[in-house]
Tab-separated table of C-alpha atoms in Angstrom:
chain	number	residue	atom	x	y	z
T	1	ARG	CA	0.000	0.000	0.000
T	2	ASP	CA	2.844	2.414	0.863
T	3	VAL	CA	4.526	1.599	-2.446
T	4	ILE	CA	1.311	2.424	-4.283
T	5	GLU	CA	0.954	5.744	-2.400
T	6	GLN	CA	4.573	6.610	-3.111
T	7	GLY	CA	4.120	5.801	-6.801
T	8	MET	CA	0.909	7.819	-6.932
T	9	ALA	CA	2.649	10.827	-5.358
T	10	GLN	CA	5.383	10.613	-7.989
T	11	LEU	CA	2.807	10.375	-10.794
T	12	ARG	CA	0.834	13.316	-9.374
T	13	ALA	CA	3.964	15.425	-9.307
T	14	ASP	CA	4.827	14.791	-12.969
T	15	PRO	CA	1.982	14.676	-15.509
T	16	TRP	CA	4.435	13.799	-18.304
T	17	LEU	CA	5.448	10.692	-16.390
T	18	MET	CA	1.807	9.773	-15.821
T	19	LEU	CA	0.975	10.017	-19.525
T	20	GLY	CA	4.279	8.577	-20.710
T	21	VAL	CA	4.923	11.560	-22.967
T	22	PRO	CA	8.395	13.111	-23.405
T	23	ARG	CA	8.671	16.136	-21.149
T	24	GLY	CA	8.443	19.468	-22.861
T	25	GLU	CA	8.083	17.963	-26.343
T	26	ALA	CA	4.407	17.074	-26.055
T	27	GLU	CA	1.884	18.624	-28.392
T	28	ASP	CA	-1.875	18.583	-27.959
T	29	ALA	CA	-2.361	15.579	-30.266
T	30	ALA	CA	0.342	13.473	-28.572
T	31	VAL	CA	-1.088	14.207	-25.122
T	32	LYS	CA	-4.607	13.361	-26.270
T	33	MET	CA	-3.489	10.084	-27.869
T	34	ALA	CA	-1.517	9.046	-24.770
T	35	PHE	CA	-4.488	9.881	-22.523
T	36	ARG	CA	-6.956	7.881	-24.615
T	37	LYS	CA	-4.637	4.885	-24.759
T	38	LEU	CA	-4.155	4.847	-20.974
T	39	ALA	CA	-7.803	5.699	-20.266
T	40	LEU	CA	-8.866	2.499	-22.022
T	41	LYS	CA	-6.632	0.484	-19.691
T	42	LEU	CA	-7.207	2.354	-16.422
T	43	HIS	CA	-10.891	3.296	-16.607
T	44	PRO	CA	-12.654	2.285	-13.350
T	45	ASP	CA	-15.482	0.598	-15.266
T	46	LYS	CA	-12.992	-1.826	-16.808
T	47	ASN	CA	-11.090	-2.455	-13.567
T	48	GLN	CA	-13.682	-3.314	-10.978
T	49	GLY	CA	-13.181	-5.799	-8.192
T	50	SER	CA	-10.069	-5.932	-6.043
T	51	ASN	CA	-8.284	-3.216	-8.063
T	52	GLY	CA	-11.299	-0.888	-8.145
T	53	PRO	CA	-10.154	1.738	-5.614
T	54	VAL	CA	-6.596	1.780	-6.980
T	55	SER	CA	-7.907	1.979	-10.522
T	56	THR	CA	-10.191	4.885	-9.618
T	57	ALA	CA	-7.307	6.766	-7.981
T	58	LEU	CA	-5.023	6.082	-10.948
T	59	PHE	CA	-7.686	7.269	-13.361
T	60	ALA	CA	-8.127	10.444	-11.319
T	61	CYS	CA	-4.366	11.053	-11.615
T	62	LEU	CA	-4.498	10.298	-15.323
T	63	TYR	CA	-7.379	12.702	-15.890
T	64	SER	CA	-5.636	15.395	-13.853
T	65	ALA	CA	-2.446	14.924	-15.883
T	66	TYR	CA	-4.429	15.159	-19.115
T	67	GLU	CA	-6.223	18.321	-17.997
T	68	THR	CA	-2.853	19.841	-17.101
T	69	LEU	CA	-1.119	18.979	-20.367
T	70	ALA	CA	-4.018	19.080	-22.831
T	71	THR	CA	-3.431	22.696	-23.811
T	72	GLU	CA	-0.472	24.992	-24.235
T	73	LYS	CA	-1.867	27.190	-21.452
T	74	GLY	CA	-2.060	24.211	-19.082
T	75	ARG	CA	1.507	23.137	-19.848
T	76	ALA	CA	2.761	26.700	-19.296
T	77	GLY	CA	0.904	26.806	-15.972
T	78	TRP	CA	2.553	23.547	-14.876
T	79	TRP	CA	6.026	24.882	-15.692
T	80	LYS	CA	5.234	28.109	-13.840
T	81	ARG	CA	4.079	26.175	-10.738
T	82	ARG	CA	7.150	23.961	-10.920
T	83	GLU	CA	9.516	26.960	-11.090
T	84	ARG	CA	7.690	28.569	-8.147
T	85	GLU	CA	7.942	25.357	-6.127
T	86	GLU	CA	11.662	25.052	-6.872
T	87	ALA	CA	12.252	28.653	-5.806
T	88	GLU	CA	10.234	28.145	-2.607
T	89	ARG	CA	12.064	24.891	-1.884
T	90	LYS	CA	15.432	26.611	-2.282
T	91	ALA	CA	14.379	29.546	-0.103
T	92	ALA	CA	13.013	27.213	2.585
T	93	ALA	CA	16.187	25.137	2.586
T	94	ASP	CA	18.322	28.286	2.871
T	95	HIS	CA	16.268	29.811	5.709
T	96	GLY	CA	14.353	27.097	7.502
T	97	GLY	CA	16.160	23.851	6.878
T	98	ALA	CA	14.630	20.455	6.146
T	99	GLY	CA	11.474	21.044	8.219
T	100	ALA	CA	10.452	24.020	6.118
T	101	VAL	CA	11.010	22.037	2.924
T	102	GLU	CA	8.820	19.205	4.257
T	103	GLU	CA	6.057	21.689	5.103
T	104	LEU	CA	6.202	23.009	1.546
T	105	GLU	CA	6.000	19.467	0.143
T	106	VAL	CA	2.925	18.752	2.276
T	107	ARG	CA	1.252	21.957	1.111
T	108	TRP	CA	2.043	21.278	-2.565
T	109	ASN	CA	0.762	17.701	-2.301
T	110	ARG	CA	-2.445	18.987	-0.714
T	111	GLU	CA	-2.858	21.516	-3.543
T	112	ARG	CA	-2.252	18.799	-6.162
T	113	ARG	CA	-4.793	16.473	-4.562
T	114	GLU	CA	-7.336	19.295	-4.494
T	115	ARG	CA	-6.765	20.009	-8.208
T	116	GLU	CA	-7.171	16.275	-8.923
T	117	ARG	CA	-10.416	16.164	-6.941
T	118	GLU	CA	-11.760	19.092	-8.940
T	119	HIS	CA	-10.712	17.495	-12.237
T	120	PHE	CA	-12.305	14.195	-11.226
T	121	LYS	CA	-15.526	15.919	-10.130
T	122	GLU	CA	-15.673	17.705	-13.479
T	123	TRP	CA	-15.083	14.414	-15.275
T	124	GLY	CA	-17.897	12.829	-13.221
T	125	ARG	CA	-20.272	15.667	-14.087
T	126	THR	CA	-19.421	15.262	-17.767
T	127	GLN	CA	-20.021	11.506	-17.563
T	128	GLN	CA	-23.348	11.994	-15.785
T	129	ASP	CA	-24.434	14.555	-18.380
T	130	THR	CA	-23.546	12.146	-21.196
T	131	LEU	CA	-25.455	9.299	-19.529
T	132	ARG	CA	-28.466	11.568	-19.027
T	133	LYS	CA	-28.438	12.495	-22.720
T	134	TRP	CA	-28.215	8.822	-23.700
T	135	ARG	CA	-31.160	7.953	-21.438
T	136	MET	CA	-33.223	10.765	-22.942
T	137	ALA	CA	-32.383	9.556	-26.454
T	138	ASP	CA	-33.338	5.988	-25.468
T	139	GLU	CA	-36.638	7.226	-24.051
T	140	ARG	CA	-37.397	9.175	-27.249
T	141	ASP	CA	-36.476	6.117	-29.303
T	142	GLY	CA	-38.722	3.929	-27.148
T	143	GLU	CA	-41.595	6.387	-27.527
T	144	ARG	CA	-41.182	6.412	-31.292
T	145	ARG	CA	-41.177	2.604	-31.374
T	146	ARG	CA	-44.350	2.460	-29.270
T	147	GLU	CA	-46.057	4.950	-31.577
T	148	GLU	CA	-45.012	2.917	-34.626
T	149	GLU	CA	-46.289	-0.287	-32.996
T	150	GLU	CA	-49.613	1.374	-32.140
T	151	PHE	CA	-49.907	2.636	-35.707
T	152	ARG	CA	-49.212	-0.852	-37.093
T	153	ASN	CA	-51.777	-2.401	-34.751
T	154	LEU	CA	-54.348	0.215	-35.756
T	155	ARG	CA	-53.680	-0.484	-39.443
T	156	LEU	CA	-54.036	-4.231	-38.834
T	157	MET	CA	-57.346	-3.684	-37.061
T	158	GLN	CA	-58.576	-1.467	-39.926
T	159	ASP	CA	-57.502	-4.082	-42.466
T	160	GLN	CA	-59.280	-6.809	-40.486
T	161	VAL	CA	-62.473	-4.721	-40.303
T	162	ARG	CA	-62.371	-4.202	-44.109
T	163	VAL	CA	-61.968	-7.916	-44.701
T	164	VAL	CA	-64.998	-8.798	-42.560
């Protein structure tokens, strides 16, 4: 379990590592292709059972990494955060020692987890909206089929009346 948490923390910290895309060289299309490929393997619906909770957490990390790297603006924001973190880490090490650096790491990890939660909530809302649209389409399709069946039955009854 600790190994999994440690691996997850490393993946959260580096979206390029999570997606398996070369750092800094990724374009929108490469990021999208890598995300789709991994999403097929890690989606919680495909990995239920004993790996369900781990799969859900991994997919949340994957989605967060994709949201970060999907656009040029997102990639620039990641680099900006990384530079800020490095500067804060250096300043903390110079002034406060190892304890201050650990406090910064805890804060950054908390911020990353919060961003992941927000990304995952957004993904869930999108999925729910898609499912709702599918249900509505199925209901409309069912209504149309019922109307067609009623029309056919009415025509059959009319034809039977004409025959008699």
